[in-house]
PDB file of C-alpha atoms in Angstrom:
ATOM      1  CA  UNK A 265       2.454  16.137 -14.308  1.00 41.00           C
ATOM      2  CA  UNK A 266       5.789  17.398 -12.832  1.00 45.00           C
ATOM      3  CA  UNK A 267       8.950  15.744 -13.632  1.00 45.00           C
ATOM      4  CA  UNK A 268       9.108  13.648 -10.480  1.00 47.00           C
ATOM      5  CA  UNK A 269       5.662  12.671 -10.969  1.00 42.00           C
ATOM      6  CA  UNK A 270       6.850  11.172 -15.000  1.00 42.00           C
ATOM      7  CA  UNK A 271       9.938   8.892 -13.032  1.00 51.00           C
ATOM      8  CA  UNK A 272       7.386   6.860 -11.735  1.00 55.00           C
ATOM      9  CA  UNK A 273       6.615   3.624 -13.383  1.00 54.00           C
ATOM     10  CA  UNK A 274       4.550   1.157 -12.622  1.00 53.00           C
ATOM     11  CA  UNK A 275       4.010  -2.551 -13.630  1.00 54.00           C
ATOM     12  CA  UNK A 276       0.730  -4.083 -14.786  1.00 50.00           C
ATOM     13  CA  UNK A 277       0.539  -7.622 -13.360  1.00 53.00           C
ATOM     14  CA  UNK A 278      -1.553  -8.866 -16.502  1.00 53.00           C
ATOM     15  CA  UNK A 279       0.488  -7.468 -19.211  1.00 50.00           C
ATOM     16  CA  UNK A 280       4.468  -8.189 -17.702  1.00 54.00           C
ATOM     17  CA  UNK A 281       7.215  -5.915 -19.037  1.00 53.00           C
ATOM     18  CA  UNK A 282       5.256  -3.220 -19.558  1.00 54.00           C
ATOM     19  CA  UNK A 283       5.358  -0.237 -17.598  1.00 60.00           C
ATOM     20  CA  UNK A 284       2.647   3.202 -17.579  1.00 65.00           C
ATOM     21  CA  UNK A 285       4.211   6.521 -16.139  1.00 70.00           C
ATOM     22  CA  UNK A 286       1.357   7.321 -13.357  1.00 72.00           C
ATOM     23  CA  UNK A 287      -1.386   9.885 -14.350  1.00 79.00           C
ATOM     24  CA  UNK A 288      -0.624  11.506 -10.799  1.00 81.00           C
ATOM     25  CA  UNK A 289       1.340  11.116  -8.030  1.00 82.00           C
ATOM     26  CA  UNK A 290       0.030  12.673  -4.533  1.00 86.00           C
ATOM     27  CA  UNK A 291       3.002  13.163  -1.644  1.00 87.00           C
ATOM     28  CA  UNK A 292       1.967  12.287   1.418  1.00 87.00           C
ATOM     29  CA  UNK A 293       4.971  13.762   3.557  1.00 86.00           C
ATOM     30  CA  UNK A 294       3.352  13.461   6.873  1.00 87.00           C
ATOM     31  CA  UNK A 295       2.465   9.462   6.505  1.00 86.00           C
ATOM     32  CA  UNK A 296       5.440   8.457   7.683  1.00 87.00           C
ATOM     33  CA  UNK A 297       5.208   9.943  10.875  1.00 87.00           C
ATOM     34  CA  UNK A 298       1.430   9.362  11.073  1.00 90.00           C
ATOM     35  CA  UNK A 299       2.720   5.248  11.036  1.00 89.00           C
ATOM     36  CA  UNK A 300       5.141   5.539  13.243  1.00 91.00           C
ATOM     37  CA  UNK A 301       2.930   7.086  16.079  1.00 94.00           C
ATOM     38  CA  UNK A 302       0.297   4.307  15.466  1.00 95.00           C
ATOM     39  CA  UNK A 303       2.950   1.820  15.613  1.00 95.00           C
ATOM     40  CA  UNK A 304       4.692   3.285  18.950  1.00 96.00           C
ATOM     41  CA  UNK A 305       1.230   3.404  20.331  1.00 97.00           C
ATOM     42  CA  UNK A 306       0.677  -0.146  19.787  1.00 97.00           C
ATOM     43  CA  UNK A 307       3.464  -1.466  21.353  1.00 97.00           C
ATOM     44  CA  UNK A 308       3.002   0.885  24.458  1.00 98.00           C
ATOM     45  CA  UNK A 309      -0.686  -0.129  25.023  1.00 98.00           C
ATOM     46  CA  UNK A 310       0.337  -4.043  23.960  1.00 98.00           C
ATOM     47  CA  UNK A 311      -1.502  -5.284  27.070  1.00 98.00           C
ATOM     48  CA  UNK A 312      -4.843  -3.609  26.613  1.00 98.00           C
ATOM     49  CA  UNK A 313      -4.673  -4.821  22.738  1.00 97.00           C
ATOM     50  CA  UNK A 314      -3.797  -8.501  23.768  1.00 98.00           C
ATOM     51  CA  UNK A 315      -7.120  -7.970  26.377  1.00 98.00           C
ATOM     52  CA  UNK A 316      -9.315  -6.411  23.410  1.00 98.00           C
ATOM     53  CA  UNK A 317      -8.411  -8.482  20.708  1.00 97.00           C
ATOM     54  CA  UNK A 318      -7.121 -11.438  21.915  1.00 97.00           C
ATOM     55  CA  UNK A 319      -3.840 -12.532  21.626  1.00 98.00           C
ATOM     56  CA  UNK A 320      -3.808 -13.849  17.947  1.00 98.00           C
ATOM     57  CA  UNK A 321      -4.900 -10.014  16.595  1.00 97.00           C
ATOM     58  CA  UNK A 322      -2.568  -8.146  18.670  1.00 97.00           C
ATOM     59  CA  UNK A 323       0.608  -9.976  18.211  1.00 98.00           C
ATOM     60  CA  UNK A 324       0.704  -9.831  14.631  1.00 98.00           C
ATOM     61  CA  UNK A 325       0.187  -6.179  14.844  1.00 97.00           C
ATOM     62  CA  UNK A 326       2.686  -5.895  17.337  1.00 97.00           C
ATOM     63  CA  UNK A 327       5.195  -7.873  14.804  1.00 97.00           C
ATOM     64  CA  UNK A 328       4.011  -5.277  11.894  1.00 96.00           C
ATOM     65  CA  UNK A 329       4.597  -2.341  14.449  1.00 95.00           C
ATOM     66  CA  UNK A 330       8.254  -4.127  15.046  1.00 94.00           C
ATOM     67  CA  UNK A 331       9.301  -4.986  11.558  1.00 93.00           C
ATOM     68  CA  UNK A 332       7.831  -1.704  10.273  1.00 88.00           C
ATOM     69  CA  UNK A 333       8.767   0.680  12.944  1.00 87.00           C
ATOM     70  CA  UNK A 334      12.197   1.370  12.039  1.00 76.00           C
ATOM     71  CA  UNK A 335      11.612   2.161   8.727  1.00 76.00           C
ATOM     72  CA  UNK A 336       9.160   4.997   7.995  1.00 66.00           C
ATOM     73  CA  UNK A 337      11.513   7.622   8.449  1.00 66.00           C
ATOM     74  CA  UNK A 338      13.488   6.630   4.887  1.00 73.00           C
ATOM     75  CA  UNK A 339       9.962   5.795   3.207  1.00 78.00           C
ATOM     76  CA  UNK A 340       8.536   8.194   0.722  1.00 82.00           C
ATOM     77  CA  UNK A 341       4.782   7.685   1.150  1.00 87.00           C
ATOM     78  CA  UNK A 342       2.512   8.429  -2.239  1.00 85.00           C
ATOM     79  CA  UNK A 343      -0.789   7.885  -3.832  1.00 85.00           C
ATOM     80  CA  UNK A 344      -0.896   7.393  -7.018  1.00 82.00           C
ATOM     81  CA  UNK A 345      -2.895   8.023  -9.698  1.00 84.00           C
ATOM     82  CA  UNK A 346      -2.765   5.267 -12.550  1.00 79.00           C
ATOM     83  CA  UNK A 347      -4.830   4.572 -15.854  1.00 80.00           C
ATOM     84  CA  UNK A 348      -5.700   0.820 -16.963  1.00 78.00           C
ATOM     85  CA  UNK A 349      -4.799  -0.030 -19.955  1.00 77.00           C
ATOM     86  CA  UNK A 350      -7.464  -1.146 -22.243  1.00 81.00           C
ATOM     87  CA  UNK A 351      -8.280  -5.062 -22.483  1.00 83.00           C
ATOM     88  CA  UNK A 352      -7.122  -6.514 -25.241  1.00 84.00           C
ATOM     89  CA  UNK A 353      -9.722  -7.743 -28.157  1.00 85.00           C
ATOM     90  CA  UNK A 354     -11.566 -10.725 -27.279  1.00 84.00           C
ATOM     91  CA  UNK A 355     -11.287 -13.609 -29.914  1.00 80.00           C
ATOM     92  CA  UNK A 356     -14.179 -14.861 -30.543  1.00 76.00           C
ATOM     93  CA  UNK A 357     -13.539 -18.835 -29.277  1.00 69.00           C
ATOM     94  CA  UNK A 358     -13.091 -16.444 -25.826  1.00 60.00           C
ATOM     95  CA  UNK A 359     -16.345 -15.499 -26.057  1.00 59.00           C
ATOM     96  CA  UNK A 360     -18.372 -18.305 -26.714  1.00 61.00           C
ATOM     97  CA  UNK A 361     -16.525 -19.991 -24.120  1.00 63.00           C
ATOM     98  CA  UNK A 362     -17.896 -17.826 -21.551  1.00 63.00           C
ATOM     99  CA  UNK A 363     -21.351 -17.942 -19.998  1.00 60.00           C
TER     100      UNK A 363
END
């Protein structure tokens, strides 16, 4: 894991305030650009959207191409690799509470 890859923490929702450095993280360099293609394509073909998937479907992609659309060029797109951690011990009331 490269030194970049260690600065990147993440939260697990179940156990708050504690944070796992990522087993891997993947750059994705070209996703950025990749979005902001799809999302300038939407908008430019808005009519044949609103005709193929009704109105409801295409306008909220057309307001996700909008609010998203001037952003990707600042984003720094990853995938990352995580590990769960471990469930803690059942106690035994736990268990007989369960079917």
């Amino acid at each position: 894991m490269s030194e970049q890859d260690s600065a990147v923490q993440t939260c697990d929702p179940a156990h708050p305030g504690t944070a796992e450095p990522a087993q891997h993280v993947d750059e994705r360099p070209g996703e950025p650009a990749l979005w902001e293609r799809l999302y300038r394509l939407w908008i430019a073909h808005a009519d044949q959207l609103r005709r193929e998937l009704g109105e409801a479907p295409a306008e909220r992609m057309l307001a996700e191409a909008q609010q998203v659309l001037p952003t990707p060029a600042g984003r720094r797109a990853v995938l990352l690799t995580l590990r769960r951690a471990p469930d803690p011990p059942r106690r035994p009331a736990d268990a007989a509470a369960r079917p």
